[in-house]
């Protein structure tokens, strides 16, 4: 029996521009904490050094290479700064060390003037921080833009043939699972090329931290967030929209707890979601089989062994208990896709 749910990723060189070009302060944001990089810390010279370092690290990896500017509002930067950052990156594209450039930006900074600035650069993908498609939730998060800004921005990027990434959050103030599913449906209707899903974390020195401390905001638990993000992942999967990230990227300040006050942060959040999906797939397949098996063998792609096992082998233990299996073996089978399993 084979079950399926995949995607080959480029080699990304991430350049963090914490809060750069951003005129706002969203309630959940403290970009310096998220990225571990101080404000104003990124010059073209630094970008160049960083690209060189990542290229050394890349070694013989044959995946396509992308430089990605994250963490700020790229199109909100001064026109000259945009050009300087793109010039330095484009040099690497010209010399064929890098394939393309991508960046993230706010929906309300996307307009024809700004897009004209970047039109001659090798930018392939523009990611938009949509966060929610409910104007009430956006207002509570003090985003300073509406859902229609995201719709308008996507239409403009489509006209210019960019690949589009949309970022959404779960657990924002005023948005429950049903509201988040509504957001995801509207995001799905916009047919982006990729989606990222971030659980809302209470970062120190954010406005949300104050709301948490005075009791007006309760973050979602890790369990609730994983369960709901799993639902969203499967929703987008069904629509053939790859979810390329679930959970904040691990960073030292996040991992050592100095930046996080509360909320469902886990360095392996995406892995936990995938593990839950594998657990569900295996459970569905085992449900139809006779109980009390002595030995069950589950085959998965070698890259998916740890997803199938779950954190601390928890999936294997759950399946053994639930289906009265004495011995459960999870073995690699390179003939399967990374999102498949066979029992
Ligand atoms: S738009 Fe982005 S960088 Fe600016 S405050 Fe909001 S989350 Fe932070």
Tab-separated table of C-alpha atoms and ligand atoms in Angstrom:
chain	number	residue	atom	x	y	z
A	1	UNK	CA	0.000	0.000	0.000
A	2	UNK	CA	1.420	3.420	-0.927
A	3	UNK	CA	0.260	6.812	0.278
A	4	UNK	CA	1.382	10.155	-0.998
A	5	UNK	CA	1.502	13.834	-0.165
A	6	UNK	CA	6.435	17.254	-2.091
A	7	UNK	CA	8.961	19.661	-3.463
A	8	UNK	CA	12.498	20.247	-4.399
A	9	UNK	CA	13.880	23.342	-2.760
A	10	UNK	CA	16.462	25.789	-4.020
A	11	UNK	CA	19.630	26.529	-2.053
A	12	UNK	CA	18.752	29.812	-0.358
A	13	UNK	CA	21.257	32.456	0.714
A	14	UNK	CA	19.224	34.412	3.274
A	15	UNK	CA	20.029	38.056	3.892
A	16	UNK	CA	18.095	39.519	6.810
A	17	UNK	CA	17.167	43.196	6.727
A	18	UNK	CA	15.461	43.541	10.095
A	19	UNK	CA	12.680	46.092	9.926
A	20	UNK	CA	14.445	47.879	7.070
A	21	UNK	CA	12.096	49.920	4.905
A	22	UNK	CA	9.240	49.349	7.327
A	23	UNK	CA	7.199	52.314	8.514
A	24	UNK	CA	5.033	50.143	10.804
A	25	UNK	CA	5.145	48.293	14.048
A	26	UNK	CA	2.919	45.252	13.843
A	27	UNK	CA	1.886	43.978	17.257
A	28	UNK	CA	3.758	40.697	16.918
A	29	UNK	CA	6.932	42.068	15.386
A	30	UNK	CA	10.322	42.573	16.794
A	31	UNK	CA	12.359	41.794	13.702
A	32	UNK	CA	15.704	42.199	15.432
A	33	UNK	CA	14.771	39.332	17.726
A	34	UNK	CA	13.514	37.144	14.924
A	35	UNK	CA	16.547	37.525	12.721
A	36	UNK	CA	19.254	37.988	15.328
A	37	UNK	CA	20.601	40.868	13.236
A	38	UNK	CA	20.697	44.453	14.470
A	39	UNK	CA	18.869	47.194	12.570
A	40	UNK	CA	20.839	49.020	9.883
A	41	UNK	CA	23.365	46.219	9.974
A	42	UNK	CA	23.196	45.249	6.325
A	43	UNK	CA	25.333	47.102	3.806
A	44	UNK	CA	26.020	45.982	0.210
A	45	UNK	CA	29.541	45.038	1.353
A	46	UNK	CA	28.110	42.843	4.054
A	47	UNK	CA	25.699	41.256	1.569
A	48	UNK	CA	28.626	40.469	-0.720
A	49	UNK	CA	30.582	38.857	2.129
A	50	UNK	CA	27.575	36.870	3.210
A	51	UNK	CA	26.965	35.553	-0.308
A	52	UNK	CA	30.610	34.471	-0.589
A	53	UNK	CA	30.386	32.652	2.729
A	54	UNK	CA	27.217	30.801	1.774
A	55	UNK	CA	28.652	29.849	-1.602
A	56	UNK	CA	31.637	28.258	0.162
A	57	UNK	CA	29.269	26.361	2.404
A	58	UNK	CA	27.182	25.242	-0.581
A	59	UNK	CA	30.117	23.260	-1.997
A	60	UNK	CA	28.971	20.785	-4.642
A	61	UNK	CA	25.264	21.169	-3.950
A	62	UNK	CA	23.666	21.236	-7.406
A	63	UNK	CA	20.373	22.879	-6.485
A	64	UNK	CA	19.485	26.250	-8.013
A	65	UNK	CA	20.826	29.086	-5.856
A	66	UNK	CA	18.755	32.085	-4.778
A	67	UNK	CA	19.635	35.169	-2.754
A	68	UNK	CA	16.700	36.029	-0.517
A	69	UNK	CA	16.169	39.340	1.303
A	70	UNK	CA	13.944	38.755	4.294
A	71	UNK	CA	12.869	40.362	7.526
A	72	UNK	CA	12.077	43.856	6.345
A	73	UNK	CA	10.026	45.587	3.716
A	74	UNK	CA	12.289	45.433	0.677
A	75	UNK	CA	10.303	47.713	-1.622
A	76	UNK	CA	9.938	50.199	1.222
A	77	UNK	CA	13.685	50.874	1.230
A	78	UNK	CA	15.064	54.021	-0.338
A	79	UNK	CA	15.252	53.649	-4.096
A	80	UNK	CA	19.078	53.859	-4.003
A	81	UNK	CA	19.317	51.194	-1.284
A	82	UNK	CA	17.132	48.842	-3.318
A	83	UNK	CA	19.401	49.328	-6.297
A	84	UNK	CA	22.616	48.885	-4.291
A	85	UNK	CA	21.421	45.601	-2.772
A	86	UNK	CA	20.204	44.329	-6.114
A	87	UNK	CA	23.379	45.446	-7.923
A	88	UNK	CA	25.608	43.482	-5.612
A	89	UNK	CA	23.420	40.365	-5.893
A	90	UNK	CA	22.978	40.693	-9.653
A	91	UNK	CA	26.766	40.583	-10.049
A	92	UNK	CA	26.696	37.010	-8.737
A	93	UNK	CA	23.849	36.158	-11.088
A	94	UNK	CA	25.802	37.544	-14.022
A	95	UNK	CA	28.787	35.399	-13.051
A	96	UNK	CA	26.477	32.392	-12.749
A	97	UNK	CA	27.107	31.705	-9.056
A	98	UNK	CA	23.503	32.507	-8.306
A	99	UNK	CA	20.405	31.906	-10.378
A	100	UNK	CA	17.942	34.485	-9.130
A	101	UNK	CA	17.007	36.951	-6.397
A	102	UNK	CA	13.904	36.959	-4.204
A	103	UNK	CA	12.674	39.239	-1.438
A	104	UNK	CA	9.782	39.788	0.901
A	105	UNK	CA	7.797	42.983	1.171
A	106	UNK	CA	4.538	44.450	2.473
A	107	UNK	CA	1.541	44.357	0.123
A	108	UNK	CA	0.951	48.088	0.402
A	109	UNK	CA	4.440	48.972	-0.863
A	110	UNK	CA	3.893	47.161	-4.148
A	111	UNK	CA	3.054	49.670	-6.859
A	112	UNK	CA	4.107	50.296	-10.441
A	113	UNK	CA	6.758	52.886	-9.499
A	114	UNK	CA	8.465	50.482	-7.125
A	115	UNK	CA	8.197	47.578	-9.533
A	116	UNK	CA	9.740	49.727	-12.275
A	117	UNK	CA	12.861	50.140	-10.086
A	118	UNK	CA	13.457	46.389	-10.020
A	119	UNK	CA	12.276	45.486	-13.503
A	120	UNK	CA	15.758	45.090	-15.032
A	121	UNK	CA	17.143	42.956	-12.194
A	122	UNK	CA	17.027	39.137	-12.079
A	123	UNK	CA	14.322	39.028	-9.418
A	124	UNK	CA	12.211	35.898	-9.751
A	125	UNK	CA	10.053	35.730	-6.661
A	126	UNK	CA	8.385	38.349	-4.507
A	127	UNK	CA	6.924	37.288	-1.203
A	128	UNK	CA	4.171	39.285	0.397
A	129	UNK	CA	3.454	39.360	4.096
A	130	UNK	CA	-0.312	38.932	3.933
A	131	UNK	CA	-0.660	37.436	7.454
A	132	UNK	CA	-4.474	37.377	7.380
A	133	UNK	CA	-7.218	38.070	4.842
A	134	UNK	CA	-9.597	39.348	7.497
A	135	UNK	CA	-9.475	43.148	7.783
A	136	UNK	CA	-10.589	43.033	11.397
A	137	UNK	CA	-7.658	40.744	12.282
A	138	UNK	CA	-5.244	42.885	10.246
A	139	UNK	CA	-6.420	45.969	12.112
A	140	UNK	CA	-5.984	44.247	15.490
A	141	UNK	CA	-2.447	43.255	14.471
A	142	UNK	CA	-1.873	46.905	13.446
A	143	UNK	CA	-0.650	45.824	10.067
A	144	UNK	CA	-1.630	49.080	8.434
A	145	UNK	CA	-2.915	47.386	5.267
A	146	UNK	CA	-6.029	45.523	4.234
A	147	UNK	CA	-6.795	42.212	2.533
A	148	UNK	CA	-7.575	44.114	-0.654
A	149	UNK	CA	-4.005	45.491	-0.655
A	150	UNK	CA	-2.802	41.897	-0.830
A	151	UNK	CA	-5.240	41.108	-3.655
A	152	UNK	CA	-4.172	44.193	-5.594
A	153	UNK	CA	-0.445	43.451	-5.028
A	154	UNK	CA	-0.816	39.862	-6.229
A	155	UNK	CA	-2.625	41.023	-9.379
A	156	UNK	CA	0.164	43.519	-10.107
A	157	UNK	CA	2.882	40.896	-9.649
A	158	UNK	CA	1.010	38.460	-11.868
A	159	UNK	CA	0.797	41.071	-14.590
A	160	UNK	CA	4.587	41.310	-14.446
A	161	UNK	CA	5.049	37.530	-14.307
A	162	UNK	CA	6.783	37.261	-10.956
A	163	UNK	CA	6.546	34.101	-8.909
A	164	UNK	CA	4.542	34.971	-5.836
A	165	UNK	CA	4.926	33.822	-2.257
A	166	UNK	CA	2.294	34.624	0.327
A	167	UNK	CA	3.030	34.515	4.036
A	168	UNK	CA	0.297	33.951	6.560
A	169	UNK	CA	0.196	33.657	10.333
A	170	UNK	CA	-1.871	31.470	12.603
A	171	UNK	CA	-2.928	32.382	16.117
A	172	UNK	CA	-3.144	36.136	15.547
A	173	UNK	CA	-5.323	38.065	18.006
A	174	UNK	CA	-8.936	37.709	16.953
A	175	UNK	CA	-8.405	34.812	14.519
A	176	UNK	CA	-9.293	31.252	15.474
A	177	UNK	CA	-9.052	28.076	13.379
A	178	UNK	CA	-12.187	28.884	11.369
A	179	UNK	CA	-10.939	32.403	10.688
A	180	UNK	CA	-7.530	31.072	9.697
A	181	UNK	CA	-9.134	28.621	7.305
A	182	UNK	CA	-11.099	31.521	5.788
A	183	UNK	CA	-7.775	33.366	5.313
A	184	UNK	CA	-6.241	30.279	3.720
A	185	UNK	CA	-9.168	29.864	1.327
A	186	UNK	CA	-8.800	33.459	0.171
A	187	UNK	CA	-5.031	33.001	-0.124
A	188	UNK	CA	-5.650	29.827	-2.163
A	189	UNK	CA	-7.964	31.760	-4.505
A	190	UNK	CA	-5.084	34.130	-5.268
A	191	UNK	CA	-3.113	31.124	-6.561
A	192	UNK	CA	0.328	32.031	-5.243
A	193	UNK	CA	3.309	29.892	-6.276
A	194	UNK	CA	4.304	29.199	-2.683
A	195	UNK	CA	3.027	29.821	0.820
A	196	UNK	CA	4.729	30.182	4.208
A	197	UNK	CA	2.887	29.657	7.459
A	198	UNK	CA	4.103	31.183	10.717
A	199	UNK	CA	2.601	30.553	14.142
A	200	UNK	CA	2.245	33.735	16.195
A	201	UNK	CA	4.984	33.921	18.814
A	202	UNK	CA	5.061	36.461	21.642
A	203	UNK	CA	8.415	38.157	21.169
A	204	UNK	CA	9.920	40.251	23.917
A	205	UNK	CA	9.639	43.998	23.340
A	206	UNK	CA	6.691	43.584	20.988
A	207	UNK	CA	3.272	45.058	21.665
A	208	UNK	CA	1.927	41.518	21.834
A	209	UNK	CA	4.251	40.946	24.804
A	210	UNK	CA	2.386	43.702	26.664
A	211	UNK	CA	-0.966	42.179	25.732
A	212	UNK	CA	0.281	38.795	26.921
A	213	UNK	CA	1.462	40.233	30.209
A	214	UNK	CA	-1.785	42.086	30.881
A	215	UNK	CA	-3.807	38.999	29.949
A	216	UNK	CA	-5.492	40.351	26.835
A	217	UNK	CA	-3.739	37.881	24.471
A	218	UNK	CA	-3.295	34.158	25.002
A	219	UNK	CA	-0.931	32.474	22.541
A	220	UNK	CA	-1.856	29.143	20.994
A	221	UNK	CA	-0.218	26.062	22.432
A	222	UNK	CA	2.381	24.227	20.376
A	223	UNK	CA	0.053	21.274	19.997
A	224	UNK	CA	-2.848	23.395	18.763
A	225	UNK	CA	-0.596	25.251	16.324
A	226	UNK	CA	0.924	22.064	14.887
A	227	UNK	CA	-2.518	20.508	14.466
A	228	UNK	CA	-3.936	23.562	12.698
A	229	UNK	CA	-0.891	24.200	10.491
A	230	UNK	CA	-1.146	20.561	9.449
A	231	UNK	CA	-4.705	21.229	8.280
A	232	UNK	CA	-3.542	24.293	6.325
A	233	UNK	CA	-0.587	22.420	4.833
A	234	UNK	CA	-2.927	19.718	3.551
A	235	UNK	CA	-5.372	22.337	2.276
A	236	UNK	CA	-2.646	24.016	0.175
A	237	UNK	CA	-1.258	20.638	-0.865
A	238	UNK	CA	-4.645	19.776	-2.321
A	239	UNK	CA	-4.559	23.007	-4.301
A	240	UNK	CA	-1.033	22.202	-5.536
A	241	UNK	CA	0.410	25.197	-3.715
A	242	UNK	CA	3.691	24.241	-2.023
A	243	UNK	CA	4.097	25.298	1.581
A	244	UNK	CA	7.815	26.083	1.715
A	245	UNK	CA	8.072	26.968	5.392
A	246	UNK	CA	6.139	26.268	8.564
A	247	UNK	CA	7.403	27.987	11.715
A	248	UNK	CA	10.023	30.654	12.222
A	249	UNK	CA	13.522	29.911	11.047
A	250	UNK	CA	15.656	28.854	14.004
A	251	UNK	CA	17.945	31.622	15.251
A	252	UNK	CA	20.180	31.767	18.280
A	253	UNK	CA	18.036	34.308	20.172
A	254	UNK	CA	14.936	32.243	19.543
A	255	UNK	CA	16.523	28.942	20.499
A	256	UNK	CA	18.082	30.156	23.727
A	257	UNK	CA	14.793	31.768	24.735
A	258	UNK	CA	16.134	35.319	25.068
A	259	UNK	CA	13.772	36.640	22.383
A	260	UNK	CA	10.665	34.560	23.037
A	261	UNK	CA	8.331	35.441	25.862
A	262	UNK	CA	5.632	32.881	25.116
A	263	UNK	CA	3.910	30.981	22.346
A	264	UNK	CA	4.391	27.974	20.103
A	265	UNK	CA	8.010	28.463	19.074
A	266	UNK	CA	9.896	25.273	18.305
A	267	UNK	CA	13.051	25.074	16.166
A	268	UNK	CA	11.653	21.976	14.465
A	269	UNK	CA	8.075	23.241	14.032
A	270	UNK	CA	7.822	22.227	10.347
A	271	UNK	CA	9.264	18.827	11.149
A	272	UNK	CA	6.592	18.352	13.805
A	273	UNK	CA	3.864	19.143	11.271
A	274	UNK	CA	5.309	16.670	8.759
A	275	UNK	CA	5.644	14.030	11.487
A	276	UNK	CA	2.000	14.459	12.346
A	277	UNK	CA	1.084	14.037	8.688
A	278	UNK	CA	3.137	10.839	8.466
A	279	UNK	CA	1.541	9.590	11.670
A	280	UNK	CA	-1.923	10.205	10.225
A	281	UNK	CA	-1.023	8.535	6.916
A	282	UNK	CA	0.378	5.455	8.662
A	283	UNK	CA	-2.629	5.343	11.005
A	284	UNK	CA	-5.048	5.439	8.063
A	285	UNK	CA	-3.261	2.585	6.355
A	286	UNK	CA	-2.915	0.449	9.485
A	287	UNK	CA	-6.551	0.986	10.452
A	288	UNK	CA	-7.709	-1.280	7.652
A	289	UNK	CA	-5.294	-4.044	8.556
A	290	UNK	CA	-5.814	-6.802	11.106
A	291	UNK	CA	-4.734	-5.771	14.640
A	292	UNK	CA	-2.184	-7.579	16.806
A	293	UNK	CA	0.560	-7.908	14.187
A	294	UNK	CA	3.842	-9.229	15.381
A	295	UNK	CA	5.907	-7.098	13.045
A	296	UNK	CA	4.953	-4.197	10.800
A	297	UNK	CA	7.374	-2.635	8.352
A	298	UNK	CA	6.844	0.936	7.178
A	299	UNK	CA	8.915	2.069	4.219
A	300	UNK	CA	9.627	5.725	3.532
A	301	UNK	CA	12.104	7.698	1.450
A	302	UNK	CA	15.493	7.892	3.276
A	303	UNK	CA	14.970	11.669	3.777
A	304	UNK	CA	11.668	11.014	5.535
A	305	UNK	CA	12.793	8.507	8.150
A	306	UNK	CA	12.877	11.056	10.991
A	307	UNK	CA	9.494	12.507	9.971
A	308	UNK	CA	7.983	9.046	10.127
A	309	UNK	CA	9.613	8.310	13.479
A	310	UNK	CA	8.441	11.611	14.994
A	311	UNK	CA	10.164	13.516	17.787
A	312	UNK	CA	11.901	11.023	20.072
A	313	UNK	CA	10.374	8.134	18.140
A	314	UNK	CA	6.912	9.214	19.314
A	315	UNK	CA	5.109	8.227	16.091
A	316	UNK	CA	6.455	4.693	16.234
A	317	UNK	CA	5.432	4.352	19.878
A	318	UNK	CA	1.943	5.744	19.220
A	319	UNK	CA	1.359	3.358	16.310
A	320	UNK	CA	2.596	0.338	18.276
A	321	UNK	CA	0.297	1.121	21.151
A	322	UNK	CA	-2.743	1.958	19.056
A	323	UNK	CA	-2.521	-0.999	16.703
A	324	UNK	CA	-1.057	-3.540	19.155
A	325	UNK	CA	2.096	-4.048	17.141
A	326	UNK	CA	4.963	-5.850	18.850
A	327	UNK	CA	7.725	-4.658	16.585
A	328	UNK	CA	7.496	-1.730	14.181
A	329	UNK	CA	10.326	-1.171	11.753
A	330	UNK	CA	10.740	1.990	9.724
A	331	UNK	CA	13.090	1.377	6.845
A	332	UNK	CA	14.375	3.524	3.952
A	333	UNK	CA	13.145	2.925	0.422
A	334	UNK	CA	14.629	5.344	-2.150
A	335	UNK	CA	12.045	4.263	-4.733
A	336	UNK	CA	9.354	6.149	-2.794
A	337	UNK	CA	8.784	9.902	-3.015
A	338	UNK	CA	9.674	11.965	0.061
A	339	UNK	CA	6.017	12.324	0.935
A	340	UNK	CA	5.040	8.712	0.464
A	341	UNK	CA	4.969	5.726	2.701
A	342	UNK	CA	4.312	2.065	2.173
A	343	UNK	CA	3.237	-0.491	4.790
B	1	LIG	S1	5.617	44.920	8.316
B	1	LIG	FE1	7.060	43.293	8.735
B	1	LIG	S2	8.974	44.268	9.424
B	1	LIG	FE2	7.312	45.800	9.537
B	1	LIG	S3	6.600	45.720	11.658
B	1	LIG	FE3	5.300	44.379	10.447
B	1	LIG	S4	6.216	42.364	10.554
B	1	LIG	FE4	7.737	43.842	11.255
